[in-house]
Tab-separated table of C-alpha atoms and ligand atoms in Angstrom:
chain	number	residue	atom	x	y	z
A	10	MET	CA	0.000	0.000	0.000
A	11	GLN	CA	1.008	3.597	-0.662
A	12	GLU	CA	2.385	5.668	2.189
A	13	LEU	CA	-0.437	7.138	4.322
A	14	GLN	CA	-2.845	4.523	3.005
A	15	GLU	CA	-4.831	3.308	5.989
A	16	ARG	CA	-7.601	0.877	6.789
A	17	THR	CA	-10.421	1.636	9.184
A	18	PHE	CA	-13.399	-0.261	10.548
A	19	VAL	CA	-16.856	1.116	9.736
A	20	MET	CA	-20.269	-0.151	10.770
A	21	VAL	CA	-23.787	0.861	9.762
A	22	LYS	CA	-25.543	0.431	13.115
A	23	PRO	CA	-28.989	-1.247	13.505
A	24	ASP	CA	-30.797	2.126	13.277
A	25	GLY	CA	-29.073	2.831	9.951
A	26	VAL	CA	-29.959	-0.610	8.596
A	27	CYS	CA	-33.580	-0.512	9.824
A	28	ARG	CA	-34.071	3.022	8.465
A	29	GLY	CA	-32.896	1.956	5.011
A	30	LEU	CA	-29.710	4.024	5.138
A	31	ILE	CA	-27.127	1.400	4.096
A	32	GLY	CA	-26.971	2.802	0.562
A	33	GLU	CA	-26.766	6.404	1.796
A	34	VAL	CA	-23.814	5.566	4.051
A	35	LEU	CA	-22.042	3.505	1.392
A	36	SER	CA	-22.603	6.169	-1.212
A	37	ARG	CA	-21.015	8.883	0.935
A	38	ILE	CA	-18.003	6.652	1.625
A	39	GLU	CA	-17.555	5.830	-2.065
A	40	ARG	CA	-18.055	9.413	-3.258
A	41	ARG	CA	-15.348	10.612	-0.876
A	42	GLY	CA	-12.992	8.311	-2.776
A	43	LEU	CA	-12.600	5.740	-0.035
A	44	LYS	CA	-12.518	2.083	-1.035
A	45	VAL	CA	-14.609	-0.632	0.611
A	46	VAL	CA	-12.254	-3.632	0.847
A	47	ALA	CA	-14.448	-5.903	3.015
A	48	MET	CA	-18.155	-5.865	3.813
A	49	LYS	CA	-20.768	-8.119	5.447
A	50	MET	CA	-24.157	-7.931	7.148
A	51	VAL	CA	-24.225	-9.626	10.540
A	52	TRP	CA	-26.292	-9.731	13.707
A	53	LEU	CA	-23.726	-9.175	16.460
A	54	ASP	CA	-23.884	-11.431	19.494
A	55	GLU	CA	-23.439	-9.953	22.947
A	56	GLU	CA	-19.877	-11.209	23.331
A	57	ARG	CA	-18.648	-9.544	20.146
A	58	ALA	CA	-20.588	-6.369	20.931
A	59	ARG	CA	-18.978	-6.140	24.377
A	60	MET	CA	-15.567	-6.723	22.804
A	61	HIS	CA	-16.204	-4.041	20.179
A	62	TYR	CA	-17.207	-1.456	22.814
A	63	ALA	CA	-14.760	-2.685	25.518
A	64	GLU	CA	-13.362	0.839	26.067
A	65	HIS	CA	-16.819	1.912	27.297
A	66	ALA	CA	-17.347	-1.025	29.719
A	67	ASP	CA	-17.328	1.287	32.752
A	68	LYS	CA	-19.671	3.924	31.301
A	69	PRO	CA	-23.272	4.216	32.519
A	70	PHE	CA	-24.574	3.793	28.956
A	71	PHE	CA	-22.627	0.556	28.296
A	72	SER	CA	-25.489	-1.929	28.780
A	73	SER	CA	-27.910	0.093	26.652
A	74	LEU	CA	-25.190	0.477	24.004
A	75	VAL	CA	-24.664	-3.302	23.887
A	76	SER	CA	-28.409	-4.020	23.743
A	77	PHE	CA	-28.870	-1.473	20.968
A	78	ILE	CA	-25.989	-2.723	18.809
A	79	THR	CA	-27.303	-6.310	19.137
A	80	SER	CA	-30.933	-5.300	18.486
A	81	GLY	CA	-30.796	-5.795	14.709
A	82	PRO	CA	-28.418	-6.447	11.837
A	83	VAL	CA	-25.407	-4.240	11.179
A	84	VAL	CA	-23.240	-3.817	8.097
A	85	CYS	CA	-19.524	-4.144	8.874
A	86	MET	CA	-16.878	-2.804	6.535
A	87	VAL	CA	-13.178	-2.283	6.176
A	88	VAL	CA	-12.569	1.000	4.375
A	89	GLU	CA	-9.229	1.894	2.839
A	90	GLY	CA	-7.699	5.085	1.537
A	91	ARG	CA	-5.302	7.915	2.260
A	92	ASN	CA	-5.850	9.000	5.872
A	93	ALA	CA	-8.918	6.756	5.911
A	94	ILE	CA	-9.298	6.867	9.695
A	95	ARG	CA	-9.553	10.660	9.866
A	96	ALA	CA	-11.513	10.849	6.625
A	97	MET	CA	-14.163	8.455	7.977
A	98	ARG	CA	-14.400	10.279	11.312
A	99	SER	CA	-14.971	13.555	9.463
A	100	LEU	CA	-17.627	11.928	7.259
A	101	CYS	CA	-19.392	10.661	10.414
A	102	GLY	CA	-19.308	13.948	12.346
A	103	SER	CA	-19.497	14.417	16.122
A	104	THR	CA	-20.758	11.588	18.325
A	105	ASN	CA	-23.821	13.606	19.363
A	106	PRO	CA	-25.805	14.308	16.173
A	107	ILE	CA	-27.076	17.598	17.608
A	108	GLU	CA	-23.492	18.859	17.646
A	109	ALA	CA	-22.530	17.240	14.326
A	110	HIS	CA	-22.175	19.651	11.415
A	111	ALA	CA	-24.619	19.569	8.526
A	112	GLY	CA	-22.985	17.674	5.688
A	113	THR	CA	-21.774	14.910	7.983
A	114	MET	CA	-23.692	11.637	8.204
A	115	ARG	CA	-24.683	12.144	11.835
A	116	GLY	CA	-25.473	15.828	11.246
A	117	ASP	CA	-27.686	15.015	8.266
A	118	LEU	CA	-29.241	11.700	9.254
A	119	ALA	CA	-29.601	11.501	13.050
A	120	LEU	CA	-30.864	13.280	16.169
A	121	ASP	CA	-29.982	11.128	19.205
A	122	ILE	CA	-26.531	10.191	20.550
A	123	GLY	CA	-27.727	6.618	21.111
A	124	ARG	CA	-29.017	6.329	17.514
A	125	ASN	CA	-26.232	7.893	15.471
A	126	VAL	CA	-26.353	5.544	12.453
A	127	VAL	CA	-22.682	4.846	11.910
A	128	HIS	CA	-19.488	3.810	13.668
A	129	ALA	CA	-15.917	4.459	12.535
A	130	SER	CA	-12.644	3.685	14.345
A	131	ASP	CA	-11.090	6.658	16.138
A	132	SER	CA	-7.345	5.836	15.822
A	133	PRO	CA	-4.905	3.455	14.109
A	134	ALA	CA	-4.833	1.245	17.232
A	135	SER	CA	-8.659	1.095	17.389
A	136	ALA	CA	-8.873	0.391	13.667
A	137	GLU	CA	-6.511	-2.558	13.944
A	138	ARG	CA	-8.306	-3.910	17.006
A	139	GLU	CA	-11.813	-3.501	15.563
A	140	ILE	CA	-10.916	-4.958	12.144
A	141	SER	CA	-9.528	-8.051	13.894
A	142	ILE	CA	-12.720	-8.440	15.980
A	143	HIS	CA	-15.011	-8.407	12.952
A	144	PHE	CA	-12.976	-9.769	10.019
A	145	ASP	CA	-10.570	-12.582	9.200
A	146	PRO	CA	-7.594	-11.333	7.168
A	147	ALA	CA	-8.742	-13.443	4.179
A	148	GLU	CA	-12.024	-11.477	4.020
A	149	ILE	CA	-10.155	-8.243	3.211
A	150	LEU	CA	-9.701	-7.942	-0.543
A	151	ASP	CA	-7.054	-6.169	-2.573
A	152	TYR	CA	-8.252	-4.491	-5.780
A	153	GLU	CA	-7.918	-1.199	-7.635
A	154	ARG	CA	-10.590	1.393	-8.203
A	155	CYS	CA	-10.497	3.030	-11.607
A	156	GLU	CA	-9.969	6.610	-10.411
A	157	GLU	CA	-6.958	6.267	-8.132
A	158	SER	CA	-4.717	8.520	-10.240
A	159	TRP	CA	-7.440	11.221	-10.022
A	160	LEU	CA	-7.771	10.896	-6.254
A	161	TYR	CA	-4.146	11.007	-5.270
A	162	GLU	CA	-1.347	13.302	-6.402
B	203	IDP	P1	-17.986	7.518	18.607
B	203	IDP	O1	-19.003	6.530	18.087
B	203	IDP	O2	-18.157	8.869	18.008
B	203	IDP	O3	-16.576	6.995	18.524
B	203	IDP	P2	-17.819	6.967	21.459
B	203	IDP	O4	-17.523	7.968	22.515
B	203	IDP	O5	-16.768	5.964	21.142
B	203	IDP	O6	-18.303	7.741	20.162
B	203	IDP	O7	-19.140	6.191	21.934
B	203	IDP	C1	-19.570	5.025	21.272
B	203	IDP	C2	-21.051	5.130	21.038
B	203	IDP	O8	-21.709	5.125	22.306
B	203	IDP	C3	-21.492	6.440	20.385
B	203	IDP	O9	-21.468	6.371	18.966
B	203	IDP	C4	-22.894	6.622	20.903
B	203	IDP	O10	-23.848	5.910	20.117
B	203	IDP	C5	-22.833	5.982	22.279
B	203	IDP	N1	-22.636	7.001	23.327
B	203	IDP	C6	-21.532	7.732	23.558
B	203	IDP	N2	-21.708	8.575	24.592
B	203	IDP	C7	-22.968	8.367	25.018
B	203	IDP	C8	-23.762	8.957	26.079
B	203	IDP	O11	-23.321	9.830	26.812
B	203	IDP	N3	-25.038	8.469	26.192
B	203	IDP	C9	-25.560	7.496	25.374
B	203	IDP	N4	-24.840	6.936	24.388
B	203	IDP	C10	-23.571	7.360	24.208
B	204	MG	MG1	-15.619	5.457	19.527
């Protein structure tokens, strides 16, 4: 991979799936120029959900977060591109949709912090950890998109 190319973990949460927003989320990721290199729809079990949100285990909202994320199917993805981790966080917007700027997914598509449609890793360490929770290495595919010379100098 090119220098600065990164991979990040992205998930359309159950509210996004049940509101018919999978295509909207995917479309924003693709239009930004980011490449989806792995994707699957799953219904998370409690164990994997707790592992995914382990950093929040001591927070008061942890049990409601785990029940919400296991309440319906999610779409899990690995997204690749230059500075993909920061690019995905900026596409998502602030955690609380009321504070998220218009133009971001949370700012445009959500109202409640507990129903904010999309997850994206917040750092290289989180990305590596989250990708390994949800994907086997063989599920991550290497291919070229046609516009790479127009995306990157
Ligand atoms: P992030 O999703 O923007 O990385 P985190 O702080 O990692 O935000 O929190 C994980 C998820 O937990 C958030 O996306 C949100 O849905 C939920 N959450 C965070 N803080 C609160 C809170 O104070 N009350 C209820 N839910 C929260
Ligand atoms: Mg987070």
